[in-house]
Amino acid sequence: MGSYVPNPHLAELLSANAQLAHSMRYPDIGTPAGLAEIRATDYSAQRPRTQPVEDRIIPGPAGDLRLHIIRPDGPLKAVMLSVHGGGWCIGAPEDDDGINDHYARHLGIVTVAVGYRLAPEHPYPAAVEDCVAAARWLGQYAEREFGTGRLLLHGASAGSHLATQTLLHLRDNDPGIHARIAAASLVYGIYDISGTPSQRYATPHTLVLPSQWLQAFTAHTFPGRTENALRHPSISPLYADLKGLPPALFTVGDLDPLLDDSLFLAARWRAAGNRADTEVWQHAPHGFNNLAPKTGAAVLDRITAWLSDQLAAD
C-alpha cells in the first residue's frame, strides 16, 4: 500500500527546494527557442558511472534505434529496459547513466536505455513504438547477448508513461515477452494526459514542472487531441485494462503535480489484481531525486532493494 517514506535528509531537500524556487528559469518551451534552451540544459543526476558503456544500433520502426547498454562484470540476473524522462521532448539515454550504473552494480543486471524519438519532431506514438521495439529486441536476444531472459522495466516521468504503455502493448501482443518481466519501477510518471487533479492544481510557480510546461509538453507530443481523446487507453494508461501486469513500485513526491497520477494508477493496478507498492516522499517536487544528492541516494537505495526483492521472488 502507499505510505510516506521517512527521509533522513529532509533538511537537505528543503534547502534544495528553496534554492530552486529562487534560481530556476522556466523558458517558454512552447516556442522553438525555449525548447532549444531546455534541451541544452542538463537536468540529469550527477552520479558517477563506473561500468563500461556500449551503444548498440538495432532496427527500429523508423530506422536505426540506439540502445545504450551498461553491463557489469560477472553473471547477470536480469536485463532492465530503462526509459528516460523529459516530457517526451527532451533528454537522452545518457541522462540516466549514474542511476543505471547503480542498478547494474548493486542488482547484478545489465541496463539497456532506449534512445526513443522525441516530440515535437516525432509526435506520439513514435516514442512508445521505439520502446516496444527495444523490448521486443530484448525478448528475442537477451538470453543470447546477456545470458538471461529475465526482464525488468524502469522509467521516470514521461519515461514511466512510456514504460507503462510498453507493458500494456506487450501484454496484449507479445505475451511471451511480457511473462518474463519480473517487475517495473515507475518514478513520478504521468498516466492521465488529460490531467489529474494534482496536475490541474499546478501553477506557473510550481517547482520543476509548472503548469505552462505541462501544457507545452502535452501540446508538442499529442497535437490536436481533445481532452476526451487524451483519455483513450492508448494514450493515458490510467484508463486501460490493467489486468495481468507485473509487480510495480510507484515512487513520487507530495509536491509533484503528477502525485495523483501515481496514486490513482497504483490503486487501479492493485484493484486489477496486481501487486502495487507506492512510496510518497514528503516535501518532494518533480525530479526531487536529482535535486538533493543524499535524498537521491536514499531513493535509489529503496528502489534497488525493492527490485532485488522482486528478482528473488520471481
PDB file of C-alpha atoms in Angstrom:
ATOM      1  CA  MET A   1       0.000   0.000   0.000  1.00  0.00           C
ATOM      2  CA  GLY A   2       1.020   3.632  -0.267  1.00  0.00           C
ATOM      3  CA  SER A   3       2.964   5.249   2.527  1.00  0.00           C
ATOM      4  CA  TYR A   4       5.114   8.262   3.293  1.00  0.00           C
ATOM      5  CA  VAL A   5       8.797   7.483   3.273  1.00  0.00           C
ATOM      6  CA  PRO A   6      10.896   8.794   6.170  1.00  0.00           C
ATOM      7  CA  ASN A   7      13.625  10.944   4.673  1.00  0.00           C
ATOM      8  CA  PRO A   8      16.682  11.222   6.941  1.00  0.00           C
ATOM      9  CA  HIS A   9      17.939  14.044   4.697  1.00  0.00           C
ATOM     10  CA  LEU A  10      14.827  16.226   4.769  1.00  0.00           C
ATOM     11  CA  ALA A  11      16.776  19.386   5.638  1.00  0.00           C
ATOM     12  CA  GLU A  12      18.878  18.917   2.509  1.00  0.00           C
ATOM     13  CA  LEU A  13      15.756  18.558   0.358  1.00  0.00           C
ATOM     14  CA  LEU A  14      14.093  21.626   1.876  1.00  0.00           C
ATOM     15  CA  SER A  15      17.237  23.637   1.196  1.00  0.00           C
ATOM     16  CA  ALA A  16      17.304  22.413  -2.409  1.00  0.00           C
ATOM     17  CA  ASN A  17      13.650  23.403  -2.826  1.00  0.00           C
ATOM     18  CA  ALA A  18      14.334  26.915  -1.553  1.00  0.00           C
ATOM     19  CA  GLN A  19      17.308  27.334  -3.859  1.00  0.00           C
ATOM     20  CA  LEU A  20      15.299  26.023  -6.810  1.00  0.00           C
ATOM     21  CA  ALA A  21      12.413  28.413  -6.128  1.00  0.00           C
ATOM     22  CA  HIS A  22      14.888  31.283  -6.181  1.00  0.00           C
ATOM     23  CA  SER A  23      17.038  30.332  -9.165  1.00  0.00           C
ATOM     24  CA  MET A  24      15.319  28.031 -11.643  1.00  0.00           C
ATOM     25  CA  ARG A  25      14.452  29.535 -15.017  1.00  0.00           C
ATOM     26  CA  TYR A  26      11.387  28.486 -16.979  1.00  0.00           C
ATOM     27  CA  PRO A  27      11.834  29.294 -20.681  1.00  0.00           C
ATOM     28  CA  ASP A  28       8.749  29.209 -22.878  1.00  0.00           C
ATOM     29  CA  ILE A  29       9.128  25.696 -24.233  1.00  0.00           C
ATOM     30  CA  GLY A  30       6.126  26.223 -26.456  1.00  0.00           C
ATOM     31  CA  THR A  31       8.496  28.181 -28.724  1.00  0.00           C
ATOM     32  CA  PRO A  32      11.429  26.750 -30.729  1.00  0.00           C
ATOM     33  CA  ALA A  33      13.893  28.957 -28.841  1.00  0.00           C
ATOM     34  CA  GLY A  34      12.559  27.938 -25.440  1.00  0.00           C
ATOM     35  CA  LEU A  35      12.558  24.262 -26.351  1.00  0.00           C
ATOM     36  CA  ALA A  36      16.131  24.533 -27.636  1.00  0.00           C
ATOM     37  CA  GLU A  37      17.163  26.182 -24.367  1.00  0.00           C
ATOM     38  CA  ILE A  38      15.713  23.453 -22.182  1.00  0.00           C
ATOM     39  CA  ARG A  39      17.183  20.770 -24.433  1.00  0.00           C
ATOM     40  CA  ALA A  40      20.611  22.315 -23.865  1.00  0.00           C
ATOM     41  CA  THR A  41      20.204  22.210 -20.060  1.00  0.00           C
ATOM     42  CA  ASP A  42      21.448  19.199 -18.102  1.00  0.00           C
ATOM     43  CA  TYR A  43      18.790  18.014 -15.655  1.00  0.00           C
ATOM     44  CA  SER A  44      20.328  14.595 -15.023  1.00  0.00           C
ATOM     45  CA  ALA A  45      21.532  13.386 -11.652  1.00  0.00           C
ATOM     46  CA  GLN A  46      25.269  13.975 -11.280  1.00  0.00           C
ATOM     47  CA  ARG A  47      26.293  10.493 -10.177  1.00  0.00           C
ATOM     48  CA  PRO A  48      29.488   8.778 -11.277  1.00  0.00           C
ATOM     49  CA  ARG A  49      29.419   5.950 -13.795  1.00  0.00           C
ATOM     50  CA  THR A  50      31.905   3.169 -13.085  1.00  0.00           C
ATOM     51  CA  GLN A  51      30.925   0.492 -15.609  1.00  0.00           C
ATOM     52  CA  PRO A  52      31.725   0.466 -19.343  1.00  0.00           C
ATOM     53  CA  VAL A  53      29.046   1.574 -21.792  1.00  0.00           C
ATOM     54  CA  GLU A  54      28.244   0.133 -25.195  1.00  0.00           C
ATOM     55  CA  ASP A  55      25.926   1.625 -27.793  1.00  0.00           C
ATOM     56  CA  ARG A  56      24.104  -0.864 -29.995  1.00  0.00           C
ATOM     57  CA  ILE A  57      22.074   0.038 -33.077  1.00  0.00           C
ATOM     58  CA  ILE A  58      19.070  -2.150 -33.789  1.00  0.00           C
ATOM     59  CA  PRO A  59      16.311  -1.892 -36.384  1.00  0.00           C
ATOM     60  CA  GLY A  60      13.509   0.391 -35.187  1.00  0.00           C
ATOM     61  CA  PRO A  61      10.101   1.222 -36.612  1.00  0.00           C
ATOM     62  CA  ALA A  62      11.517   4.331 -38.311  1.00  0.00           C
ATOM     63  CA  GLY A  63      15.111   3.272 -38.964  1.00  0.00           C
ATOM     64  CA  ASP A  64      18.078   2.860 -36.628  1.00  0.00           C
ATOM     65  CA  LEU A  65      17.281   2.718 -32.910  1.00  0.00           C
ATOM     66  CA  ARG A  66      20.050   3.246 -30.362  1.00  0.00           C
ATOM     67  CA  LEU A  67      20.366   1.145 -27.220  1.00  0.00           C
ATOM     68  CA  HIS A  68      22.724   2.446 -24.522  1.00  0.00           C
ATOM     69  CA  ILE A  69      23.992  -0.536 -22.516  1.00  0.00           C
ATOM     70  CA  ILE A  70      25.718  -0.741 -19.127  1.00  0.00           C
ATOM     71  CA  ARG A  71      26.924  -4.244 -18.329  1.00  0.00           C
ATOM     72  CA  PRO A  72      28.812  -5.114 -15.132  1.00  0.00           C
ATOM     73  CA  ASP A  73      31.237  -7.990 -14.818  1.00  0.00           C
ATOM     74  CA  GLY A  74      30.022 -11.382 -13.706  1.00  0.00           C
ATOM     75  CA  PRO A  75      26.832 -13.366 -14.237  1.00  0.00           C
ATOM     76  CA  LEU A  76      23.680 -11.324 -14.727  1.00  0.00           C
ATOM     77  CA  LYS A  77      20.335 -11.800 -13.016  1.00  0.00           C
ATOM     78  CA  ALA A  78      18.196  -9.787 -15.433  1.00  0.00           C
ATOM     79  CA  VAL A  79      18.090  -7.130 -18.129  1.00  0.00           C
ATOM     80  CA  MET A  80      16.445  -3.779 -17.338  1.00  0.00           C
ATOM     81  CA  LEU A  81      14.871  -1.725 -20.121  1.00  0.00           C
ATOM     82  CA  SER A  82      15.313   1.878 -18.944  1.00  0.00           C
ATOM     83  CA  VAL A  83      13.215   4.722 -20.362  1.00  0.00           C
ATOM     84  CA  HIS A  84      14.432   8.273 -19.685  1.00  0.00           C
ATOM     85  CA  GLY A  85      12.194  11.212 -18.848  1.00  0.00           C
ATOM     86  CA  GLY A  86      11.960  14.699 -20.293  1.00  0.00           C
ATOM     87  CA  GLY A  87       8.340  15.351 -21.147  1.00  0.00           C
ATOM     88  CA  TRP A  88       8.663  13.228 -24.318  1.00  0.00           C
ATOM     89  CA  CYS A  89      10.538  16.223 -25.804  1.00  0.00           C
ATOM     90  CA  ILE A  90      13.984  16.329 -24.192  1.00  0.00           C
ATOM     91  CA  GLY A  91      16.574  14.006 -22.734  1.00  0.00           C
ATOM     92  CA  ALA A  92      18.751  11.099 -23.856  1.00  0.00           C
ATOM     93  CA  PRO A  93      19.710   7.628 -22.583  1.00  0.00           C
ATOM     94  CA  GLU A  94      22.959   9.034 -21.122  1.00  0.00           C
ATOM     95  CA  ASP A  95      20.951  11.152 -18.678  1.00  0.00           C
ATOM     96  CA  ASP A  96      20.390   8.057 -16.535  1.00  0.00           C
ATOM     97  CA  ASP A  97      23.953   6.694 -16.651  1.00  0.00           C
ATOM     98  CA  GLY A  98      24.609   7.289 -12.948  1.00  0.00           C
ATOM     99  CA  ILE A  99      21.323   5.715 -11.889  1.00  0.00           C
ATOM    100  CA  ASN A 100      21.605   2.783 -14.277  1.00  0.00           C
ATOM    101  CA  ASP A 101      25.210   2.201 -13.255  1.00  0.00           C
ATOM    102  CA  HIS A 102      23.992   1.871  -9.655  1.00  0.00           C
ATOM    103  CA  TYR A 103      21.298  -0.631 -10.626  1.00  0.00           C
ATOM    104  CA  ALA A 104      23.732  -2.620 -12.749  1.00  0.00           C
ATOM    105  CA  ARG A 105      26.306  -2.931  -9.957  1.00  0.00           C
ATOM    106  CA  HIS A 106      24.007  -3.467  -6.993  1.00  0.00           C
ATOM    107  CA  LEU A 107      21.466  -5.757  -8.648  1.00  0.00           C
ATOM    108  CA  GLY A 108      23.819  -7.671 -10.929  1.00  0.00           C
ATOM    109  CA  ILE A 109      21.878  -6.727 -14.042  1.00  0.00           C
ATOM    110  CA  VAL A 110      22.530  -5.135 -17.407  1.00  0.00           C
ATOM    111  CA  THR A 111      20.681  -1.896 -18.130  1.00  0.00           C
ATOM    112  CA  VAL A 112      19.533  -1.050 -21.637  1.00  0.00           C
ATOM    113  CA  ALA A 113      18.432   2.567 -22.087  1.00  0.00           C
ATOM    114  CA  VAL A 114      16.475   3.249 -25.264  1.00  0.00           C
ATOM    115  CA  GLY A 115      17.088   6.337 -27.410  1.00  0.00           C
ATOM    116  CA  TYR A 116      13.480   6.856 -28.460  1.00  0.00           C
ATOM    117  CA  ARG A 117      12.350   9.567 -30.878  1.00  0.00           C
ATOM    118  CA  LEU A 118      11.376  12.884 -29.327  1.00  0.00           C
ATOM    119  CA  ALA A 119       8.424  15.204 -29.884  1.00  0.00           C
ATOM    120  CA  PRO A 120       7.502  17.592 -31.418  1.00  0.00           C
ATOM    121  CA  GLU A 121       9.559  16.333 -34.364  1.00  0.00           C
ATOM    122  CA  HIS A 122       8.117  12.866 -33.779  1.00  0.00           C
ATOM    123  CA  PRO A 123       4.704  13.066 -32.062  1.00  0.00           C
ATOM    124  CA  TYR A 124       3.176  10.229 -30.080  1.00  0.00           C
ATOM    125  CA  PRO A 125       3.087   7.264 -30.581  1.00  0.00           C
ATOM    126  CA  ALA A 126       6.604   7.364 -32.082  1.00  0.00           C
ATOM    127  CA  ALA A 127       8.288   7.164 -28.675  1.00  0.00           C
ATOM    128  CA  VAL A 128       6.300   4.185 -27.416  1.00  0.00           C
ATOM    129  CA  GLU A 129       6.782   2.399 -30.744  1.00  0.00           C
ATOM    130  CA  ASP A 130      10.539   2.681 -30.214  1.00  0.00           C
ATOM    131  CA  CYS A 131      10.270   1.411 -26.624  1.00  0.00           C
ATOM    132  CA  VAL A 132       8.223  -1.571 -27.779  1.00  0.00           C
ATOM    133  CA  ALA A 133      10.806  -2.302 -30.471  1.00  0.00           C
ATOM    134  CA  ALA A 134      13.564  -2.253 -27.851  1.00  0.00           C
ATOM    135  CA  ALA A 135      11.569  -4.585 -25.602  1.00  0.00           C
ATOM    136  CA  ARG A 136      10.964  -6.970 -28.480  1.00  0.00           C
ATOM    137  CA  TRP A 137      14.665  -6.990 -29.323  1.00  0.00           C
ATOM    138  CA  LEU A 138      15.455  -7.884 -25.718  1.00  0.00           C
ATOM    139  CA  GLY A 139      12.786 -10.557 -25.798  1.00  0.00           C
ATOM    140  CA  GLN A 140      14.477 -12.107 -28.820  1.00  0.00           C
ATOM    141  CA  TYR A 141      18.160 -11.602 -27.991  1.00  0.00           C
ATOM    142  CA  ALA A 142      18.634 -11.022 -24.239  1.00  0.00           C
ATOM    143  CA  GLU A 143      19.379 -14.675 -23.488  1.00  0.00           C
ATOM    144  CA  ARG A 144      21.977 -14.876 -26.250  1.00  0.00           C
ATOM    145  CA  GLU A 145      23.548 -11.487 -25.597  1.00  0.00           C
ATOM    146  CA  PHE A 146      23.490 -11.340 -21.794  1.00  0.00           C
ATOM    147  CA  GLY A 147      22.903 -14.884 -20.579  1.00  0.00           C
ATOM    148  CA  THR A 148      19.485 -14.165 -19.058  1.00  0.00           C
ATOM    149  CA  GLY A 149      15.988 -13.719 -20.414  1.00  0.00           C
ATOM    150  CA  ARG A 150      14.538 -12.184 -17.241  1.00  0.00           C
ATOM    151  CA  LEU A 151      13.462  -8.599 -17.727  1.00  0.00           C
ATOM    152  CA  LEU A 152      12.817  -5.508 -15.633  1.00  0.00           C
ATOM    153  CA  LEU A 153      11.325  -2.190 -16.689  1.00  0.00           C
ATOM    154  CA  HIS A 154      12.210   1.226 -15.307  1.00  0.00           C
ATOM    155  CA  GLY A 155      11.013   4.693 -16.246  1.00  0.00           C
ATOM    156  CA  ALA A 156      10.924   8.189 -14.805  1.00  0.00           C
ATOM    157  CA  SER A 157       8.449  10.991 -15.560  1.00  0.00           C
ATOM    158  CA  ALA A 158       7.409  10.707 -19.224  1.00  0.00           C
ATOM    159  CA  GLY A 159       9.598   7.602 -19.288  1.00  0.00           C
ATOM    160  CA  SER A 160       7.252   5.968 -16.782  1.00  0.00           C
ATOM    161  CA  HIS A 161       4.327   6.732 -19.077  1.00  0.00           C
ATOM    162  CA  LEU A 162       6.175   5.114 -22.000  1.00  0.00           C
ATOM    163  CA  ALA A 163       7.237   2.152 -19.854  1.00  0.00           C
ATOM    164  CA  THR A 164       3.640   1.541 -18.787  1.00  0.00           C
ATOM    165  CA  GLN A 165       2.349   1.767 -22.348  1.00  0.00           C
ATOM    166  CA  THR A 166       5.078  -0.673 -23.369  1.00  0.00           C
ATOM    167  CA  LEU A 167       3.944  -3.120 -20.694  1.00  0.00           C
ATOM    168  CA  LEU A 168       0.349  -2.917 -21.893  1.00  0.00           C
ATOM    169  CA  HIS A 169       1.369  -3.419 -25.515  1.00  0.00           C
ATOM    170  CA  LEU A 170       3.488  -6.464 -24.653  1.00  0.00           C
ATOM    171  CA  ARG A 171       0.723  -7.979 -22.547  1.00  0.00           C
ATOM    172  CA  ASP A 172      -1.733  -7.702 -25.427  1.00  0.00           C
ATOM    173  CA  ASN A 173       0.585  -8.501 -28.346  1.00  0.00           C
ATOM    174  CA  ASP A 174       3.701 -10.297 -27.076  1.00  0.00           C
ATOM    175  CA  PRO A 175       2.606 -12.329 -24.045  1.00  0.00           C
ATOM    176  CA  GLY A 176       5.741 -14.472 -24.122  1.00  0.00           C
ATOM    177  CA  ILE A 177       7.965 -11.429 -23.598  1.00  0.00           C
ATOM    178  CA  HIS A 178       5.550  -9.883 -21.109  1.00  0.00           C
ATOM    179  CA  ALA A 179       5.602 -13.025 -18.967  1.00  0.00           C
ATOM    180  CA  ARG A 180       9.369 -12.620 -18.482  1.00  0.00           C
ATOM    181  CA  ILE A 181       9.067  -9.131 -16.935  1.00  0.00           C
ATOM    182  CA  ALA A 182       9.628  -9.617 -13.216  1.00  0.00           C
ATOM    183  CA  ALA A 183       8.804  -6.074 -12.075  1.00  0.00           C
ATOM    184  CA  ALA A 184       8.512  -2.414 -13.043  1.00  0.00           C
ATOM    185  CA  SER A 185       9.860   0.656 -11.239  1.00  0.00           C
ATOM    186  CA  LEU A 186       7.775   3.713 -12.171  1.00  0.00           C
ATOM    187  CA  VAL A 187       9.081   7.033 -10.842  1.00  0.00           C
ATOM    188  CA  TYR A 188       6.816  10.140 -10.777  1.00  0.00           C
ATOM    189  CA  GLY A 189       5.109   9.214 -14.024  1.00  0.00           C
ATOM    190  CA  ILE A 190       2.251  10.846 -15.900  1.00  0.00           C
ATOM    191  CA  TYR A 191      -0.603   8.442 -16.591  1.00  0.00           C
ATOM    192  CA  ASP A 192      -3.590  10.672 -17.376  1.00  0.00           C
ATOM    193  CA  ILE A 193      -2.595  13.056 -20.157  1.00  0.00           C
ATOM    194  CA  SER A 194      -5.912  14.892 -19.857  1.00  0.00           C
ATOM    195  CA  GLY A 195      -4.923  15.996 -16.349  1.00  0.00           C
ATOM    196  CA  THR A 196      -5.435  14.565 -12.865  1.00  0.00           C
ATOM    197  CA  PRO A 197      -6.480  16.968 -10.069  1.00  0.00           C
ATOM    198  CA  SER A 198      -2.895  17.464  -8.906  1.00  0.00           C
ATOM    199  CA  GLN A 199      -1.878  18.378 -12.458  1.00  0.00           C
ATOM    200  CA  ARG A 200      -4.706  20.911 -12.628  1.00  0.00           C
ATOM    201  CA  TYR A 201      -3.564  22.464  -9.340  1.00  0.00           C
ATOM    202  CA  ALA A 202      -0.156  23.273 -10.858  1.00  0.00           C
ATOM    203  CA  THR A 203       0.619  26.966 -11.270  1.00  0.00           C
ATOM    204  CA  PRO A 204       3.306  28.921 -13.163  1.00  0.00           C
ATOM    205  CA  HIS A 205       5.292  28.846  -9.899  1.00  0.00           C
ATOM    206  CA  THR A 206       5.120  25.102  -9.227  1.00  0.00           C
ATOM    207  CA  LEU A 207       8.637  23.771  -8.689  1.00  0.00           C
ATOM    208  CA  VAL A 208      10.297  21.972 -11.635  1.00  0.00           C
ATOM    209  CA  LEU A 209       7.092  21.168 -13.543  1.00  0.00           C
ATOM    210  CA  PRO A 210       4.909  24.303 -13.721  1.00  0.00           C
ATOM    211  CA  SER A 211       1.559  24.451 -15.455  1.00  0.00           C
ATOM    212  CA  GLN A 212       2.920  26.060 -18.622  1.00  0.00           C
ATOM    213  CA  TRP A 213       5.431  23.246 -19.103  1.00  0.00           C
ATOM    214  CA  LEU A 214       2.800  20.553 -18.550  1.00  0.00           C
ATOM    215  CA  GLN A 215       0.650  22.188 -21.216  1.00  0.00           C
ATOM    216  CA  ALA A 216       3.519  22.683 -23.670  1.00  0.00           C
ATOM    217  CA  PHE A 217       4.816  19.122 -23.346  1.00  0.00           C
ATOM    218  CA  THR A 218       1.316  17.789 -23.982  1.00  0.00           C
ATOM    219  CA  ALA A 219       0.744  20.093 -26.963  1.00  0.00           C
ATOM    220  CA  HIS A 220       4.072  19.093 -28.525  1.00  0.00           C
ATOM    221  CA  THR A 221       3.546  15.377 -28.041  1.00  0.00           C
ATOM    222  CA  PHE A 222      -0.187  14.921 -28.607  1.00  0.00           C
ATOM    223  CA  PRO A 223      -1.078  17.700 -31.052  1.00  0.00           C
ATOM    224  CA  GLY A 224      -4.690  18.271 -31.941  1.00  0.00           C
ATOM    225  CA  ARG A 225      -6.148  15.840 -29.376  1.00  0.00           C
ATOM    226  CA  THR A 226      -9.254  16.850 -27.486  1.00  0.00           C
ATOM    227  CA  GLU A 227      -9.391  16.318 -23.742  1.00  0.00           C
ATOM    228  CA  ASN A 228     -11.610  13.291 -24.284  1.00  0.00           C
ATOM    229  CA  ALA A 229      -9.201  11.852 -26.875  1.00  0.00           C
ATOM    230  CA  LEU A 230      -6.319  12.224 -24.418  1.00  0.00           C
ATOM    231  CA  ARG A 231      -8.145   9.836 -22.074  1.00  0.00           C
ATOM    232  CA  HIS A 232      -8.057   6.987 -24.572  1.00  0.00           C
ATOM    233  CA  PRO A 233      -6.205   3.997 -23.072  1.00  0.00           C
ATOM    234  CA  SER A 234      -3.721   4.033 -25.946  1.00  0.00           C
ATOM    235  CA  ILE A 235      -2.614   7.451 -24.653  1.00  0.00           C
ATOM    236  CA  SER A 236      -3.457   7.505 -20.936  1.00  0.00           C
ATOM    237  CA  PRO A 237      -2.803   4.188 -19.170  1.00  0.00           C
ATOM    238  CA  LEU A 238      -4.907   5.245 -16.188  1.00  0.00           C
ATOM    239  CA  TYR A 239      -7.945   4.345 -18.323  1.00  0.00           C
ATOM    240  CA  ALA A 240      -6.607   0.999 -19.559  1.00  0.00           C
ATOM    241  CA  ASP A 241      -7.495  -2.525 -18.515  1.00  0.00           C
ATOM    242  CA  LEU A 242      -4.676  -3.266 -16.070  1.00  0.00           C
ATOM    243  CA  LYS A 243      -5.182  -6.982 -15.503  1.00  0.00           C
ATOM    244  CA  GLY A 244      -2.212  -9.311 -15.642  1.00  0.00           C
ATOM    245  CA  LEU A 245       0.595  -6.809 -15.103  1.00  0.00           C
ATOM    246  CA  PRO A 246       3.817  -7.421 -13.118  1.00  0.00           C
ATOM    247  CA  PRO A 247       4.542  -6.025  -9.644  1.00  0.00           C
ATOM    248  CA  ALA A 248       5.209  -2.291  -9.740  1.00  0.00           C
ATOM    249  CA  LEU A 249       6.739   0.264  -7.391  1.00  0.00           C
ATOM    250  CA  PHE A 250       5.397   3.802  -7.754  1.00  0.00           C
ATOM    251  CA  THR A 251       7.757   6.474  -6.374  1.00  0.00           C
ATOM    252  CA  VAL A 252       6.608  10.111  -6.190  1.00  0.00           C
ATOM    253  CA  GLY A 253       6.879  13.278  -4.127  1.00  0.00           C
ATOM    254  CA  ASP A 254       3.946  15.034  -2.483  1.00  0.00           C
ATOM    255  CA  LEU A 255       4.798  18.406  -4.122  1.00  0.00           C
ATOM    256  CA  ASP A 256       4.775  16.887  -7.589  1.00  0.00           C
ATOM    257  CA  PRO A 257       1.882  17.897  -9.875  1.00  0.00           C
ATOM    258  CA  LEU A 258       1.969  14.261 -11.015  1.00  0.00           C
ATOM    259  CA  LEU A 259       1.282  12.974  -7.485  1.00  0.00           C
ATOM    260  CA  ASP A 260      -2.274  11.882  -8.287  1.00  0.00           C
ATOM    261  CA  ASP A 261      -1.104  10.052 -11.401  1.00  0.00           C
ATOM    262  CA  SER A 262       0.980   7.673  -9.276  1.00  0.00           C
ATOM    263  CA  LEU A 263      -1.645   7.332  -6.545  1.00  0.00           C
ATOM    264  CA  PHE A 264      -4.506   6.712  -8.963  1.00  0.00           C
ATOM    265  CA  LEU A 265      -2.672   4.282 -11.234  1.00  0.00           C
ATOM    266  CA  ALA A 266      -1.296   2.331  -8.268  1.00  0.00           C
ATOM    267  CA  ALA A 267      -4.817   1.982  -6.870  1.00  0.00           C
ATOM    268  CA  ARG A 268      -6.174   0.717 -10.185  1.00  0.00           C
ATOM    269  CA  TRP A 269      -3.112  -1.550 -10.644  1.00  0.00           C
ATOM    270  CA  ARG A 270      -3.847  -3.106  -7.267  1.00  0.00           C
ATOM    271  CA  ALA A 271      -7.599  -3.368  -7.886  1.00  0.00           C
ATOM    272  CA  ALA A 272      -6.867  -5.285 -11.092  1.00  0.00           C
ATOM    273  CA  GLY A 273      -5.201  -7.996  -9.015  1.00  0.00           C
ATOM    274  CA  ASN A 274      -1.562  -6.960  -9.365  1.00  0.00           C
ATOM    275  CA  ARG A 275       0.975  -6.003  -6.730  1.00  0.00           C
ATOM    276  CA  ALA A 276       1.474  -2.248  -6.481  1.00  0.00           C
ATOM    277  CA  ASP A 277       3.626  -0.551  -3.836  1.00  0.00           C
ATOM    278  CA  THR A 278       3.582   3.231  -3.508  1.00  0.00           C
ATOM    279  CA  GLU A 279       6.201   5.369  -1.787  1.00  0.00           C
ATOM    280  CA  VAL A 280       5.470   9.064  -1.312  1.00  0.00           C
ATOM    281  CA  TRP A 281       8.306  11.381  -0.298  1.00  0.00           C
ATOM    282  CA  GLN A 282       7.402  14.448   1.762  1.00  0.00           C
ATOM    283  CA  HIS A 283       8.253  17.952   0.546  1.00  0.00           C
ATOM    284  CA  ALA A 284       9.497  16.428  -2.700  1.00  0.00           C
ATOM    285  CA  PRO A 285       8.850  18.116  -6.079  1.00  0.00           C
ATOM    286  CA  HIS A 286       9.070  16.530  -9.502  1.00  0.00           C
ATOM    287  CA  GLY A 287      12.572  15.210 -10.147  1.00  0.00           C
ATOM    288  CA  PHE A 288      13.480  15.505  -6.470  1.00  0.00           C
ATOM    289  CA  ASN A 289      15.934  12.601  -6.580  1.00  0.00           C
ATOM    290  CA  ASN A 290      18.073  14.677  -8.975  1.00  0.00           C
ATOM    291  CA  LEU A 291      17.958  17.824  -6.825  1.00  0.00           C
ATOM    292  CA  ALA A 292      19.390  16.708  -3.478  1.00  0.00           C
ATOM    293  CA  PRO A 293      22.253  14.165  -3.592  1.00  0.00           C
ATOM    294  CA  LYS A 294      21.673  12.472  -0.228  1.00  0.00           C
ATOM    295  CA  THR A 295      17.930  12.228  -0.773  1.00  0.00           C
ATOM    296  CA  GLY A 296      18.552  10.944  -4.286  1.00  0.00           C
ATOM    297  CA  ALA A 297      20.845   8.235  -2.942  1.00  0.00           C
ATOM    298  CA  ALA A 298      18.183   7.203  -0.421  1.00  0.00           C
ATOM    299  CA  VAL A 299      15.566   6.961  -3.186  1.00  0.00           C
ATOM    300  CA  LEU A 300      17.920   4.884  -5.295  1.00  0.00           C
ATOM    301  CA  ASP A 301      18.655   2.526  -2.414  1.00  0.00           C
ATOM    302  CA  ARG A 302      14.947   1.948  -1.738  1.00  0.00           C
ATOM    303  CA  ILE A 303      14.149   1.231  -5.381  1.00  0.00           C
ATOM    304  CA  THR A 304      17.169  -1.074  -5.614  1.00  0.00           C
ATOM    305  CA  ALA A 305      16.075  -3.009  -2.513  1.00  0.00           C
ATOM    306  CA  TRP A 306      12.536  -3.369  -3.869  1.00  0.00           C
ATOM    307  CA  LEU A 307      13.775  -4.625  -7.251  1.00  0.00           C
ATOM    308  CA  SER A 308      16.119  -7.044  -5.506  1.00  0.00           C
ATOM    309  CA  ASP A 309      13.176  -8.486  -3.593  1.00  0.00           C
ATOM    310  CA  GLN A 310      11.207  -8.945  -6.819  1.00  0.00           C
ATOM    311  CA  LEU A 311      14.092 -10.721  -8.521  1.00  0.00           C
ATOM    312  CA  ALA A 312      14.452 -13.014  -5.518  1.00  0.00           C
ATOM    313  CA  ALA A 313      10.734 -13.806  -5.536  1.00  0.00           C
ATOM    314  CA  ASP A 314      10.376 -14.272  -9.288  1.00  0.00           C
TER     315      ASP A 314
END
